[in-house]
mmCIF file of C-alpha atoms in Angstrom:
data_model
loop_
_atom_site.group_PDB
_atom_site.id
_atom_site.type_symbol
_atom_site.label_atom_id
_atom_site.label_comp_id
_atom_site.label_asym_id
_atom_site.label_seq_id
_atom_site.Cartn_x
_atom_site.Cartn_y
_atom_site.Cartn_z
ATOM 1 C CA UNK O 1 32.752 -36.909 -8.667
ATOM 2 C CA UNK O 2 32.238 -38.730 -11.831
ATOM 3 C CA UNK O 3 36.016 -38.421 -12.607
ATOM 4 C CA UNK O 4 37.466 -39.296 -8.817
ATOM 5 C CA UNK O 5 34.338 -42.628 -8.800
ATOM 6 C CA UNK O 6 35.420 -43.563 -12.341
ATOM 7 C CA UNK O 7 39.326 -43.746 -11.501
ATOM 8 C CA UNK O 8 38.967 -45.288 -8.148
ATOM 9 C CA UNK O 9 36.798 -48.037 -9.737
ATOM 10 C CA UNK O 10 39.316 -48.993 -12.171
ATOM 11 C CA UNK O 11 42.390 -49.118 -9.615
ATOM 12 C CA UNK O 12 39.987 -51.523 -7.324
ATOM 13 C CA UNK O 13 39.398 -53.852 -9.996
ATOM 14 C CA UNK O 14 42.694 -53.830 -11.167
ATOM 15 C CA UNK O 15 44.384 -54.190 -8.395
ATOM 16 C CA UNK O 16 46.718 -51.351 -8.978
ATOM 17 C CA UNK O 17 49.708 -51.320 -6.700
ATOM 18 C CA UNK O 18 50.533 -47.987 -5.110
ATOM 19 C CA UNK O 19 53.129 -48.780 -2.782
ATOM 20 C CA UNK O 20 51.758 -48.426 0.124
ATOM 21 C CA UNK O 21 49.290 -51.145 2.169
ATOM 22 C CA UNK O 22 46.828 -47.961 2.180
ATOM 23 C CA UNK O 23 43.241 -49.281 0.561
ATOM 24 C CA UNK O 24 42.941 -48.627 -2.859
ATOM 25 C CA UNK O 25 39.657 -46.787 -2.677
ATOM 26 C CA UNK O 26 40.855 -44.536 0.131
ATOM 27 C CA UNK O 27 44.558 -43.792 -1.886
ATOM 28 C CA UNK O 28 42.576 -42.650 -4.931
ATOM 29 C CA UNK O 29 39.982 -40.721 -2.829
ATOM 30 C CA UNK O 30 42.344 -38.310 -1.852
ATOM 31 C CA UNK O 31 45.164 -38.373 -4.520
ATOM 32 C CA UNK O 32 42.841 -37.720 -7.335
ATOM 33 C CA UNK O 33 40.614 -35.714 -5.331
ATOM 34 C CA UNK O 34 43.202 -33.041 -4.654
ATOM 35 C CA UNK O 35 44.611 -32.725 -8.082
ATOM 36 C CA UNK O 36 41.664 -31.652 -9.172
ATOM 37 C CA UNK O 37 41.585 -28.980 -7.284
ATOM 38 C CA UNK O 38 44.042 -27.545 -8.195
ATOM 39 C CA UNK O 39 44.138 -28.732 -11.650
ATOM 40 C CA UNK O 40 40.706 -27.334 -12.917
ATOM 41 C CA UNK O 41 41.522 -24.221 -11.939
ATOM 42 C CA UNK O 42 43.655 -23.048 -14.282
ATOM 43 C CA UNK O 43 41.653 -24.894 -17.430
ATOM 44 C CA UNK O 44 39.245 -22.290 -15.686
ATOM 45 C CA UNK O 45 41.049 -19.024 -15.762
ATOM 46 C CA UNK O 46 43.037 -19.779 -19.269
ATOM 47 C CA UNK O 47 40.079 -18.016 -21.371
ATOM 48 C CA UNK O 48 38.666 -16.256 -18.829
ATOM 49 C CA UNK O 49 38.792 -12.687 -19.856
ATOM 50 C CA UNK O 50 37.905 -12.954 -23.958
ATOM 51 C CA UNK O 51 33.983 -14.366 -23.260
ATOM 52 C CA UNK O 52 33.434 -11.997 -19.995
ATOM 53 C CA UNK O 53 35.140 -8.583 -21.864
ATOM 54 C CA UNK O 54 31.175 -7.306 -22.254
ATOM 55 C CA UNK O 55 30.753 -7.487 -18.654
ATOM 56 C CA UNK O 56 33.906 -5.068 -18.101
ATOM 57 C CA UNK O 57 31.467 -2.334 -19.089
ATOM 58 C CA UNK O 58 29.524 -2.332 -15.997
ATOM 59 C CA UNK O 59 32.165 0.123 -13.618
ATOM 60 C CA UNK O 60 31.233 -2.357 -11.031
ATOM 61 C CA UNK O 61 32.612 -4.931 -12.587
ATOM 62 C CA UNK O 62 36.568 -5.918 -12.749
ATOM 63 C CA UNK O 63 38.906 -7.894 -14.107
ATOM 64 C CA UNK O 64 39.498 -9.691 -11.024
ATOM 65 C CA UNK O 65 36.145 -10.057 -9.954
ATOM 66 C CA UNK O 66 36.470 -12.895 -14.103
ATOM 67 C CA UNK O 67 38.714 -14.384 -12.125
ATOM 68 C CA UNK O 68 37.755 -14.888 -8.533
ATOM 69 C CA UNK O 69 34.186 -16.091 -9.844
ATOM 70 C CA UNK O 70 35.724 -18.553 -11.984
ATOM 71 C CA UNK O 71 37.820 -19.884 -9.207
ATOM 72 C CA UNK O 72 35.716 -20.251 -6.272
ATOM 73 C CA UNK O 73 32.922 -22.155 -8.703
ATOM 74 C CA UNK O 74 35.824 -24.539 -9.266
ATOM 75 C CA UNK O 75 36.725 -24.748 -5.491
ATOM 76 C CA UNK O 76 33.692 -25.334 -4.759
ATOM 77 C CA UNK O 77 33.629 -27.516 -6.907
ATOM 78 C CA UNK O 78 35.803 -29.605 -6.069
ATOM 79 C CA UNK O 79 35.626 -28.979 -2.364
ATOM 80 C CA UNK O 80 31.773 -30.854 -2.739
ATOM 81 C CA UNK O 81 32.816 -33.405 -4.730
ATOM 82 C CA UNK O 82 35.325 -34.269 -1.852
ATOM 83 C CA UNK O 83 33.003 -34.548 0.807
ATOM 84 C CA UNK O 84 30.210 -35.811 -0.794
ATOM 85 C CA UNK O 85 32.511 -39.015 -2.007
ATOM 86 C CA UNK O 86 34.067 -39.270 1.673
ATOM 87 C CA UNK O 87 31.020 -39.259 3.453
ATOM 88 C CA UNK O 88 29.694 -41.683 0.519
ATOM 89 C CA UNK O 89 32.472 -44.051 1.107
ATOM 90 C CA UNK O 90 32.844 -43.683 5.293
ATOM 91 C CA UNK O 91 29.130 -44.743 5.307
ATOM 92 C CA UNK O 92 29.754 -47.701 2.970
ATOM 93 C CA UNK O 93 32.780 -48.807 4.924
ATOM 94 C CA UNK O 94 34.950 -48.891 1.900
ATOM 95 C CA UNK O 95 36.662 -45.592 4.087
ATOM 96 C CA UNK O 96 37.781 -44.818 7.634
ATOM 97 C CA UNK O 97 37.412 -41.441 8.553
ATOM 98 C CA UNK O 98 40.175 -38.980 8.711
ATOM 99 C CA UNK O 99 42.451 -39.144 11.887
ATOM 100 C CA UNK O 100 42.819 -35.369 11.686
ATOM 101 C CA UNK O 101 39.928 -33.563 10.241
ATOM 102 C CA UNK O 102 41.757 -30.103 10.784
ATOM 103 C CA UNK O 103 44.932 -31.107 8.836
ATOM 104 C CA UNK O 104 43.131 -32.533 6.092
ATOM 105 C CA UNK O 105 41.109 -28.650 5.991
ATOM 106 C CA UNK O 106 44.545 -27.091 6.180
ATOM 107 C CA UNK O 107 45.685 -29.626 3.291
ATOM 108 C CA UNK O 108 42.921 -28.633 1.139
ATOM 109 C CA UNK O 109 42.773 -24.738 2.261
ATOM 110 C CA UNK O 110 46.368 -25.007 0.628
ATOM 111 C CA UNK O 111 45.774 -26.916 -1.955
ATOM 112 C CA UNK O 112 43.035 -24.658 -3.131
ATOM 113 C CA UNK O 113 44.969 -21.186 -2.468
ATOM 114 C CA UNK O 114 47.308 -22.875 -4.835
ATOM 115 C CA UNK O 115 45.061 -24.039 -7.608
ATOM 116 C CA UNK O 116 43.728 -20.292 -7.060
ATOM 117 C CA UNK O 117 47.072 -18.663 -7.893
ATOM 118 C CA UNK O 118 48.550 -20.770 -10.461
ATOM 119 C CA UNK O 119 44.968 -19.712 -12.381
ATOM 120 C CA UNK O 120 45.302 -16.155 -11.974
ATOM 121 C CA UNK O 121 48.898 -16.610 -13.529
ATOM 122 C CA UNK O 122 48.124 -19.137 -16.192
ATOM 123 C CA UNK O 123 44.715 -16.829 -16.941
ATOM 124 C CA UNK O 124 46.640 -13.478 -17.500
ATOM 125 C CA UNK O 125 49.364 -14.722 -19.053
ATOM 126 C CA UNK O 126 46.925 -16.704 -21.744
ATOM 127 C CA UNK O 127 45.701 -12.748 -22.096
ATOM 128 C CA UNK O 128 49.016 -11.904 -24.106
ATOM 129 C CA UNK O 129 49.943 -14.936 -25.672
ATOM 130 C CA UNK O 130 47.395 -17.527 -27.026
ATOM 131 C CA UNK O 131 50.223 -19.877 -26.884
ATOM 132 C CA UNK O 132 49.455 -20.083 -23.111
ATOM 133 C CA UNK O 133 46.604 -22.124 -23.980
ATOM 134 C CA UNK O 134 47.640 -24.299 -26.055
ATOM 135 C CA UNK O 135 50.488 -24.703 -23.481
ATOM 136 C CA UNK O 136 48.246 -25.654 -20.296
ATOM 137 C CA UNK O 137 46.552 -28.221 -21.784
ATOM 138 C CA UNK O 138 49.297 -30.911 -22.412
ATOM 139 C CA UNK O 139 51.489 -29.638 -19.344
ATOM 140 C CA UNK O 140 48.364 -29.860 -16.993
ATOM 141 C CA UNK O 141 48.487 -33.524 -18.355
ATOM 142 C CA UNK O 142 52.308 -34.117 -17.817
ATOM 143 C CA UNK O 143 51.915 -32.737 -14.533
ATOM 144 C CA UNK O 144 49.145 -35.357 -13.240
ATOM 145 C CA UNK O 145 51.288 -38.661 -12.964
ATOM 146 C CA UNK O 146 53.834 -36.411 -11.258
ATOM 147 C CA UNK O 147 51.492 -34.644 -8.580
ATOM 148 C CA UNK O 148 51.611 -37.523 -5.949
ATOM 149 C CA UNK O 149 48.207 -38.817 -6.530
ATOM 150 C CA UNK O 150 49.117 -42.256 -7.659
ATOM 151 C CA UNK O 151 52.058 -42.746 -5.538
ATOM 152 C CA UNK O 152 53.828 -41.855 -1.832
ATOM 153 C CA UNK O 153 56.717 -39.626 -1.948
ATOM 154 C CA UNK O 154 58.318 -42.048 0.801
ATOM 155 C CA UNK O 155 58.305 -45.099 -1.982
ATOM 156 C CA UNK O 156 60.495 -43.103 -4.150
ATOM 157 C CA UNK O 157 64.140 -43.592 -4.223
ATOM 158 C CA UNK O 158 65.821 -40.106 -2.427
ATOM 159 C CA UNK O 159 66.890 -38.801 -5.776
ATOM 160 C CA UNK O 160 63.703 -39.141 -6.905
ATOM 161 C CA UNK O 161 62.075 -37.569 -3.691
ATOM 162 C CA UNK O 162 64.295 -34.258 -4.038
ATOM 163 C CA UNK O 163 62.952 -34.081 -7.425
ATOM 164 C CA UNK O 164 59.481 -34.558 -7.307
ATOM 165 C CA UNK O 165 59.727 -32.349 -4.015
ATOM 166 C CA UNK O 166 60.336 -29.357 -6.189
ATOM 167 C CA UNK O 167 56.573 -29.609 -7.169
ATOM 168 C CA UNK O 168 54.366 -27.583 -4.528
ATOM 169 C CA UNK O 169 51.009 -29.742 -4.893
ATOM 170 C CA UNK O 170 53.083 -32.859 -3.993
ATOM 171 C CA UNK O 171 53.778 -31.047 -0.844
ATOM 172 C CA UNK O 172 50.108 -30.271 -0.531
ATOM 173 C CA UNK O 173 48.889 -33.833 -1.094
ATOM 174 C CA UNK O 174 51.438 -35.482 1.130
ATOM 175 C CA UNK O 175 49.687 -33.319 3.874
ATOM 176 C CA UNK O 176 46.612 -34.020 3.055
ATOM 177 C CA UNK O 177 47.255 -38.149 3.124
ATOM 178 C CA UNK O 178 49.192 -37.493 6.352
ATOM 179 C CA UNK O 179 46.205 -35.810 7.844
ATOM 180 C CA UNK O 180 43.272 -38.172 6.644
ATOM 181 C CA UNK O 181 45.437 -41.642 7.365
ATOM 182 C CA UNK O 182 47.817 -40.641 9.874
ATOM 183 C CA UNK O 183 50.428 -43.279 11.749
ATOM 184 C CA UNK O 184 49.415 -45.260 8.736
ATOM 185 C CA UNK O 185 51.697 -43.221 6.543
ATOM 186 C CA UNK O 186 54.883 -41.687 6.469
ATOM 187 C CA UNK O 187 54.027 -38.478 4.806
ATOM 188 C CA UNK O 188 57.299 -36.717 3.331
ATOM 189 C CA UNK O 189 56.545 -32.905 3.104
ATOM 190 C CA UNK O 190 57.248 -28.877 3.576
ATOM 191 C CA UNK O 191 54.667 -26.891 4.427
ATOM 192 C CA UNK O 192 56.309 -23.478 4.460
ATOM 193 C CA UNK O 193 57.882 -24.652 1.356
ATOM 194 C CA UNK O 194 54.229 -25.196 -0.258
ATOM 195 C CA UNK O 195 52.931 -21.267 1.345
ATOM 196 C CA UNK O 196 56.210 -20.097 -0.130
ATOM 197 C CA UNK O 197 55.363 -21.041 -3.333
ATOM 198 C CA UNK O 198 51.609 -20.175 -3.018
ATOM 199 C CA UNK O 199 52.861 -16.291 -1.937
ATOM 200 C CA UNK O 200 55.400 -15.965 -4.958
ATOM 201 C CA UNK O 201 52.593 -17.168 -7.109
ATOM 202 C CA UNK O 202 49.907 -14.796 -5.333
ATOM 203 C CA UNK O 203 52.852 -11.755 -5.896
ATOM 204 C CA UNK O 204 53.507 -13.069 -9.261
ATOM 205 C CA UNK O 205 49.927 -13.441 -9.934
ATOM 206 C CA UNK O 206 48.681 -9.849 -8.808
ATOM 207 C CA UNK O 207 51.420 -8.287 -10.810
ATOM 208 C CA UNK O 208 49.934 -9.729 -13.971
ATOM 209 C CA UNK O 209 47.011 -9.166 -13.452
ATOM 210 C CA UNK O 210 47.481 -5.421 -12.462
ATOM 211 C CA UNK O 211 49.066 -5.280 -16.514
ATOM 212 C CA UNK O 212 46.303 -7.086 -18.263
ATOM 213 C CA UNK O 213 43.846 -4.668 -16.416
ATOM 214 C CA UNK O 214 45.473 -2.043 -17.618
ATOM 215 C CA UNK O 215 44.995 -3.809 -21.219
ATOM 216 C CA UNK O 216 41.975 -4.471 -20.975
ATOM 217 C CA UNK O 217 38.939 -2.700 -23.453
ATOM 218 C CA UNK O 218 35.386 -3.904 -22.615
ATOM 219 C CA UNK O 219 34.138 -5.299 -25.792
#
């Protein structure tokens, strides 16, 4: 919340431009809102198993289950964060309210499932090779000004849209603008190209993890 306030304060009162005539609080509501989600989760899951291996004794108790916690705390996370700054900024005026509450849900529901994956991945990967930390970081960084959240696909030359298109979250947060400002936007996204991505990821995901539980000794 601190974060989303912090950044939306500073493109108010500098008048960023974003290419669009959307308002500048609303624009960073929901572009830095979303990468977030799915940004945190990974920082998350990339040392998840090393600090939890004494809780591996209990039989109960598996890999997964590291991994799961860690995500949904960062989900929900971010998922309160969002609505607590919406409602914040509907009741102040500075917002309107979403023109379709069920798309921006579906937005997020992706969103999330992806942020989900790409931590499982990211976390058992960082299990082999602590290069995978060390990795995250700076790419997590590199990936930020090219997640959609400071700009619309649609103001993008059409090279430059089949490029950044290749990213799933820009798919995601094109969905979610299109959902919480509606005709006021010309939203350029796939979404069977974003739950494509999220099911290779899930597959890819699952697969790792079954070989780092295999790995695994309970410290």
């Amino acid at each position: 919340m601190l974060f989303t306030t912090g950044v939306t304060t500073l493109w108010y009162f500098a008048g960023a431009n974003h290419g669009s005539s959307l308002p500048i609080v609303a624009f960073a509501l929901t572009g830095y809102s979303s990468v977030l989600l799915w940004r945190n989760m990974p920082s998350r899951c990339v040392v998840a198993i090393e600090p939890n291996l004494a809780l591996l004794f209990h039989r109960p108790v598996k890999v997964i289950d590291v991994f799961v916690a860690r995500i949904l705390l960062e989900g929900a996370g971010a998922t309160m964060s969002f609505a607590i700054l919406s409602t914040l900024y509907i009741g102040l005026g500075w917002v309107a309210p979403p023109e379709d509450v069920l798309k921006v849900m579906f937005a997020w529901v992706m969103l999330a499932w992806f942020g989900g994956v790409l931590g499982l991945c990211v976390g058992t990967l960082a299990f082999f090779s602590e290069s995978v930390d060390k990795l995250w970081h700076p790419m997590s960084y590199l990936l930020f000004p090219l997640s959609g959240a400071a700009f619309l696909v649609s103001a993008l030359p059409p090279a430059g849209q089949k490029v950044i298109l290749l990213l799933p979250m820009v798919h995601g947060t094109e969905l979610l603008r299109e959902g919480y400002f509606g005709s006021k936007v010309h939203s350029i996204y796939d979404a069977n190209y974003l739950m494509l991505a999220n099911l290779v990821l899930t597959l890819v995901g699952l697969l790792l993890l079954r070989a780092v539980s295999n790995r695994v000794v309970p410290g």
